[in-house]
Structure formats: structure tokens, C-alpha cells
Amino acid sequence: MLFETLKLYPSWNIEKTAIPQRSRLYHLEPICIGTPYVESLTGYVQRIAHEHIASLLDG
């Protein structure tokens, strides 16, 4: 009786996907990680945006 109520779902595709090429954007390390003075998410995003806009204006 329980077997009749079970539903069979398709399995997941676990094949590795191709990794796309890296972007021109670069990684900045957040300031003060592991301390009470760690940089906020909005501050981090603002700093990344500023760095990328500055690099676009330079070249």
C-alpha cells in the first residue's frame, strides 16, 4: 500500500560543468575579517564598484 503512494522523481545530473573564462573583474579582500570591525557588505560592494570604475577610466 505504501509503495503505491511513492512517486519516482528523475535523478540529478551530477556531471561536471565547464568552468567559464575568468572575468575582467578582480577580487578585493574584505577589510578586518575575523574582528568586530569587519567591513559591511555595502561598504565592500561600494569599494569594489569604485575600484572597477577607476580601472575603466584609467584604461
PDB file of N, CA and C in Angstrom:
ATOM      1  N   MET A   1       0.821  -1.192   0.000  1.00  0.00           N
ATOM      2  CA  MET A   1       0.000   0.000   0.000  1.00  0.00           C
ATOM      3  C   MET A   1       0.870   1.264   0.000  1.00  0.00           C
ATOM      4  N   LEU A   2       1.899   1.317   0.848  1.00  0.00           N
ATOM      5  CA  LEU A   2       2.794   2.464   0.883  1.00  0.00           C
ATOM      6  C   LEU A   2       3.541   2.598  -0.433  1.00  0.00           C
ATOM      7  N   PHE A   3       3.941   1.503  -1.024  1.00  0.00           N
ATOM      8  CA  PHE A   3       4.685   1.511  -2.279  1.00  0.00           C
ATOM      9  C   PHE A   3       3.863   2.153  -3.398  1.00  0.00           C
ATOM     10  N   GLU A   4       2.581   2.003  -3.391  1.00  0.00           N
ATOM     11  CA  GLU A   4       1.721   2.568  -4.432  1.00  0.00           C
ATOM     12  C   GLU A   4       1.634   4.089  -4.331  1.00  0.00           C
ATOM     13  N   THR A   5       1.899   4.672  -3.155  1.00  0.00           N
ATOM     14  CA  THR A   5       1.805   6.125  -2.986  1.00  0.00           C
ATOM     15  C   THR A   5       3.119   6.843  -3.253  1.00  0.00           C
ATOM     16  N   LEU A   6       4.216   6.104  -3.369  1.00  0.00           N
ATOM     17  CA  LEU A   6       5.508   6.725  -3.621  1.00  0.00           C
ATOM     18  C   LEU A   6       5.597   7.195  -5.067  1.00  0.00           C
ATOM     19  N   LYS A   7       6.267   8.328  -5.255  1.00  0.00           N
ATOM     20  CA  LYS A   7       6.412   8.879  -6.588  1.00  0.00           C
ATOM     21  C   LYS A   7       7.896   8.849  -6.968  1.00  0.00           C
ATOM     22  N   LEU A   8       8.185   8.454  -8.177  1.00  0.00           N
ATOM     23  CA  LEU A   8       9.558   8.383  -8.652  1.00  0.00           C
ATOM     24  C   LEU A   8       9.914   9.689  -9.355  1.00  0.00           C
ATOM     25  N   TYR A   9      10.984  10.330  -8.893  1.00  0.00           N
ATOM     26  CA  TYR A   9      11.445  11.582  -9.489  1.00  0.00           C
ATOM     27  C   TYR A   9      12.700  11.311 -10.315  1.00  0.00           C
ATOM     28  N   PRO A  10      12.935  12.123 -11.350  1.00  0.00           N
ATOM     29  CA  PRO A  10      14.152  11.926 -12.145  1.00  0.00           C
ATOM     30  C   PRO A  10      15.389  12.247 -11.298  1.00  0.00           C
ATOM     31  N   SER A  11      16.500  11.610 -11.632  1.00  0.00           N
ATOM     32  CA  SER A  11      17.721  11.841 -10.863  1.00  0.00           C
ATOM     33  C   SER A  11      18.402  13.131 -11.302  1.00  0.00           C
ATOM     34  N   TRP A  12      19.272  13.635 -10.451  1.00  0.00           N
ATOM     35  CA  TRP A  12      20.018  14.847 -10.756  1.00  0.00           C
ATOM     36  C   TRP A  12      21.153  14.533 -11.705  1.00  0.00           C
ATOM     37  N   ASN A  13      21.505  15.530 -12.506  1.00  0.00           N
ATOM     38  CA  ASN A  13      22.666  15.410 -13.375  1.00  0.00           C
ATOM     39  C   ASN A  13      23.873  15.892 -12.567  1.00  0.00           C
ATOM     40  N   ILE A  14      24.789  14.992 -12.233  1.00  0.00           N
ATOM     41  CA  ILE A  14      25.933  15.364 -11.398  1.00  0.00           C
ATOM     42  C   ILE A  14      27.236  15.443 -12.202  1.00  0.00           C
ATOM     43  N   GLU A  15      27.125  15.555 -13.522  1.00  0.00           N
ATOM     44  CA  GLU A  15      28.321  15.694 -14.340  1.00  0.00           C
ATOM     45  C   GLU A  15      28.944  17.069 -14.111  1.00  0.00           C
ATOM     46  N   LYS A  16      30.257  17.133 -14.203  1.00  0.00           N
ATOM     47  CA  LYS A  16      30.947  18.410 -14.025  1.00  0.00           C
ATOM     48  C   LYS A  16      30.639  19.320 -15.201  1.00  0.00           C
ATOM     49  N   THR A  17      30.407  20.587 -14.898  1.00  0.00           N
ATOM     50  CA  THR A  17      30.143  21.558 -15.949  1.00  0.00           C
ATOM     51  C   THR A  17      31.436  22.287 -16.294  1.00  0.00           C
ATOM     52  N   ALA A  18      31.490  22.830 -17.488  1.00  0.00           N
ATOM     53  CA  ALA A  18      32.673  23.567 -17.912  1.00  0.00           C
ATOM     54  C   ALA A  18      32.754  24.887 -17.156  1.00  0.00           C
ATOM     55  N   ILE A  19      33.946  25.233 -16.708  1.00  0.00           N
ATOM     56  CA  ILE A  19      34.147  26.488 -15.986  1.00  0.00           C
ATOM     57  C   ILE A  19      34.396  27.590 -17.006  1.00  0.00           C
ATOM     58  N   PRO A  20      33.604  28.664 -16.969  1.00  0.00           N
ATOM     59  CA  PRO A  20      33.798  29.745 -17.944  1.00  0.00           C
ATOM     60  C   PRO A  20      35.104  30.497 -17.676  1.00  0.00           C
ATOM     61  N   GLN A  21      35.562  31.240 -18.680  1.00  0.00           N
ATOM     62  CA  GLN A  21      36.761  32.044 -18.505  1.00  0.00           C
ATOM     63  C   GLN A  21      36.532  33.081 -17.425  1.00  0.00           C
ATOM     64  N   ARG A  22      37.603  33.481 -16.791  1.00  0.00           N
ATOM     65  CA  ARG A  22      37.513  34.481 -15.728  1.00  0.00           C
ATOM     66  C   ARG A  22      37.164  35.839 -16.314  1.00  0.00           C
ATOM     67  N   SER A  23      36.454  36.619 -15.537  1.00  0.00           N
ATOM     68  CA  SER A  23      36.064  37.949 -15.987  1.00  0.00           C
ATOM     69  C   SER A  23      37.204  38.938 -15.760  1.00  0.00           C
ATOM     70  N   ARG A  24      37.022  40.143 -16.241  1.00  0.00           N
ATOM     71  CA  ARG A  24      37.996  41.199 -16.015  1.00  0.00           C
ATOM     72  C   ARG A  24      37.919  41.744 -14.601  1.00  0.00           C
ATOM     73  N   LEU A  25      36.834  41.420 -13.909  1.00  0.00           N
ATOM     74  CA  LEU A  25      36.677  41.886 -12.534  1.00  0.00           C
ATOM     75  C   LEU A  25      37.661  41.150 -11.633  1.00  0.00           C
ATOM     76  N   TYR A  26      38.071  41.763 -10.577  1.00  0.00           N
ATOM     77  CA  TYR A  26      39.029  41.129  -9.684  1.00  0.00           C
ATOM     78  C   TYR A  26      38.527  41.151  -8.258  1.00  0.00           C
ATOM     79  N   HIS A  27      39.154  40.342  -7.454  1.00  0.00           N
ATOM     80  CA  HIS A  27      38.725  40.123  -6.078  1.00  0.00           C
ATOM     81  C   HIS A  27      39.451  41.075  -5.137  1.00  0.00           C
ATOM     82  N   LEU A  28      38.717  41.728  -4.282  1.00  0.00           N
ATOM     83  CA  LEU A  28      39.294  42.513  -3.195  1.00  0.00           C
ATOM     84  C   LEU A  28      38.976  41.812  -1.886  1.00  0.00           C
ATOM     85  N   GLU A  29      39.953  41.701  -1.035  1.00  0.00           N
ATOM     86  CA  GLU A  29      39.746  41.063   0.263  1.00  0.00           C
ATOM     87  C   GLU A  29      38.972  42.018   1.174  1.00  0.00           C
ATOM     88  N   PRO A  30      37.908  41.551   1.843  1.00  0.00           N
ATOM     89  CA  PRO A  30      37.200  42.408   2.796  1.00  0.00           C
ATOM     90  C   PRO A  30      38.143  42.859   3.917  1.00  0.00           C
ATOM     91  N   ILE A  31      37.911  44.036   4.442  1.00  0.00           N
ATOM     92  CA  ILE A  31      38.773  44.621   5.464  1.00  0.00           C
ATOM     93  C   ILE A  31      38.413  44.065   6.843  1.00  0.00           C
ATOM     94  N   CYS A  32      39.413  43.744   7.638  1.00  0.00           N
ATOM     95  CA  CYS A  32      39.285  43.337   9.058  1.00  0.00           C
ATOM     96  C   CYS A  32      38.472  42.058   9.255  1.00  0.00           C
ATOM     97  N   ILE A  33      38.644  41.080   8.409  1.00  0.00           N
ATOM     98  CA  ILE A  33      37.935  39.807   8.583  1.00  0.00           C
ATOM     99  C   ILE A  33      38.343  39.183   9.910  1.00  0.00           C
ATOM    100  N   GLY A  34      37.383  38.654  10.634  1.00  0.00           N
ATOM    101  CA  GLY A  34      37.644  37.986  11.902  1.00  0.00           C
ATOM    102  C   GLY A  34      37.715  38.917  13.097  1.00  0.00           C
ATOM    103  N   THR A  35      37.392  40.179  12.902  1.00  0.00           N
ATOM    104  CA  THR A  35      37.388  41.130  14.016  1.00  0.00           C
ATOM    105  C   THR A  35      35.995  41.758  14.134  1.00  0.00           C
ATOM    106  N   PRO A  36      35.729  42.445  15.224  1.00  0.00           N
ATOM    107  CA  PRO A  36      34.436  43.138  15.337  1.00  0.00           C
ATOM    108  C   PRO A  36      34.302  44.297  14.354  1.00  0.00           C
ATOM    109  N   TYR A  37      35.400  44.690  13.734  1.00  0.00           N
ATOM    110  CA  TYR A  37      35.398  45.836  12.831  1.00  0.00           C
ATOM    111  C   TYR A  37      35.367  45.424  11.362  1.00  0.00           C
ATOM    112  N   VAL A  38      34.857  44.236  11.080  1.00  0.00           N
ATOM    113  CA  VAL A  38      34.811  43.740   9.704  1.00  0.00           C
ATOM    114  C   VAL A  38      33.981  44.676   8.827  1.00  0.00           C
ATOM    115  N   GLU A  39      34.412  44.806   7.604  1.00  0.00           N
ATOM    116  CA  GLU A  39      33.745  45.693   6.652  1.00  0.00           C
ATOM    117  C   GLU A  39      32.322  45.204   6.354  1.00  0.00           C
ATOM    118  N   SER A  40      31.383  46.133   6.245  1.00  0.00           N
ATOM    119  CA  SER A  40      29.996  45.764   5.938  1.00  0.00           C
ATOM    120  C   SER A  40      29.874  45.366   4.469  1.00  0.00           C
ATOM    121  N   LEU A  41      28.809  44.673   4.149  1.00  0.00           N
ATOM    122  CA  LEU A  41      28.584  44.252   2.766  1.00  0.00           C
ATOM    123  C   LEU A  41      28.432  45.461   1.852  1.00  0.00           C
ATOM    124  N   THR A  42      27.697  46.468   2.293  1.00  0.00           N
ATOM    125  CA  THR A  42      27.508  47.650   1.446  1.00  0.00           C
ATOM    126  C   THR A  42      28.823  48.397   1.248  1.00  0.00           C
ATOM    127  N   GLY A  43      29.650  48.467   2.280  1.00  0.00           N
ATOM    128  CA  GLY A  43      30.961  49.100   2.141  1.00  0.00           C
ATOM    129  C   GLY A  43      31.850  48.337   1.181  1.00  0.00           C
ATOM    130  N   TYR A  44      31.791  47.014   1.265  1.00  0.00           N
ATOM    131  CA  TYR A  44      32.589  46.163   0.383  1.00  0.00           C
ATOM    132  C   TYR A  44      32.152  46.341  -1.074  1.00  0.00           C
ATOM    133  N   VAL A  45      30.853  46.327  -1.314  1.00  0.00           N
ATOM    134  CA  VAL A  45      30.339  46.496  -2.678  1.00  0.00           C
ATOM    135  C   VAL A  45      30.704  47.871  -3.213  1.00  0.00           C
ATOM    136  N   GLN A  46      30.615  48.888  -2.385  1.00  0.00           N
ATOM    137  CA  GLN A  46      30.974  50.241  -2.803  1.00  0.00           C
ATOM    138  C   GLN A  46      32.457  50.316  -3.160  1.00  0.00           C
ATOM    139  N   ARG A  47      33.312  49.693  -2.364  1.00  0.00           N
ATOM    140  CA  ARG A  47      34.748  49.716  -2.633  1.00  0.00           C
ATOM    141  C   ARG A  47      35.082  48.974  -3.929  1.00  0.00           C
ATOM    142  N   ILE A  48      34.428  47.841  -4.166  1.00  0.00           N
ATOM    143  CA  ILE A  48      34.638  47.105  -5.419  1.00  0.00           C
ATOM    144  C   ILE A  48      34.175  47.943  -6.606  1.00  0.00           C
ATOM    145  N   ALA A  49      33.008  48.564  -6.493  1.00  0.00           N
ATOM    146  CA  ALA A  49      32.495  49.396  -7.587  1.00  0.00           C
ATOM    147  C   ALA A  49      33.457  50.544  -7.873  1.00  0.00           C
ATOM    148  N   HIS A  50      33.962  51.161  -6.843  1.00  0.00           N
ATOM    149  CA  HIS A  50      34.892  52.278  -7.021  1.00  0.00           C
ATOM    150  C   HIS A  50      36.162  51.810  -7.727  1.00  0.00           C
ATOM    151  N   GLU A  51      36.702  50.686  -7.330  1.00  0.00           N
ATOM    152  CA  GLU A  51      37.930  50.169  -7.949  1.00  0.00           C
ATOM    153  C   GLU A  51      37.715  49.832  -9.421  1.00  0.00           C
ATOM    154  N   HIS A  52      36.576  49.259  -9.753  1.00  0.00           N
ATOM    155  CA  HIS A  52      36.327  48.866 -11.136  1.00  0.00           C
ATOM    156  C   HIS A  52      36.041  50.081 -12.024  1.00  0.00           C
ATOM    157  N   ILE A  53      35.363  51.062 -11.491  1.00  0.00           N
ATOM    158  CA  ILE A  53      35.116  52.275 -12.283  1.00  0.00           C
ATOM    159  C   ILE A  53      36.434  53.016 -12.505  1.00  0.00           C
ATOM    160  N   ALA A  54      37.256  53.075 -11.480  1.00  0.00           N
ATOM    161  CA  ALA A  54      38.548  53.747 -11.610  1.00  0.00           C
ATOM    162  C   ALA A  54      39.424  53.042 -12.634  1.00  0.00           C
ATOM    163  N   SER A  55      39.396  51.707 -12.648  1.00  0.00           N
ATOM    164  CA  SER A  55      40.228  50.985 -13.616  1.00  0.00           C
ATOM    165  C   SER A  55      39.695  51.173 -15.033  1.00  0.00           C
ATOM    166  N   LEU A  56      38.391  51.339 -15.203  1.00  0.00           N
ATOM    167  CA  LEU A  56      37.840  51.593 -16.532  1.00  0.00           C
ATOM    168  C   LEU A  56      38.217  52.977 -17.038  1.00  0.00           C
ATOM    169  N   LEU A  57      38.272  53.953 -16.135  1.00  0.00           N
ATOM    170  CA  LEU A  57      38.624  55.311 -16.522  1.00  0.00           C
ATOM    171  C   LEU A  57      40.108  55.424 -16.856  1.00  0.00           C
ATOM    172  N   ASP A  58      40.942  54.618 -16.212  1.00  0.00           N
ATOM    173  CA  ASP A  58      42.385  54.664 -16.453  1.00  0.00           C
ATOM    174  C   ASP A  58      42.766  54.083 -17.804  1.00  0.00           C
ATOM    175  N   GLY A  59      42.042  53.096 -18.269  1.00  0.00           N
ATOM    176  CA  GLY A  59      42.482  52.427 -19.485  1.00  0.00           C
ATOM    177  C   GLY A  59      41.409  52.330 -20.446  1.00  0.00           C
TER     178      GLY A  59
END
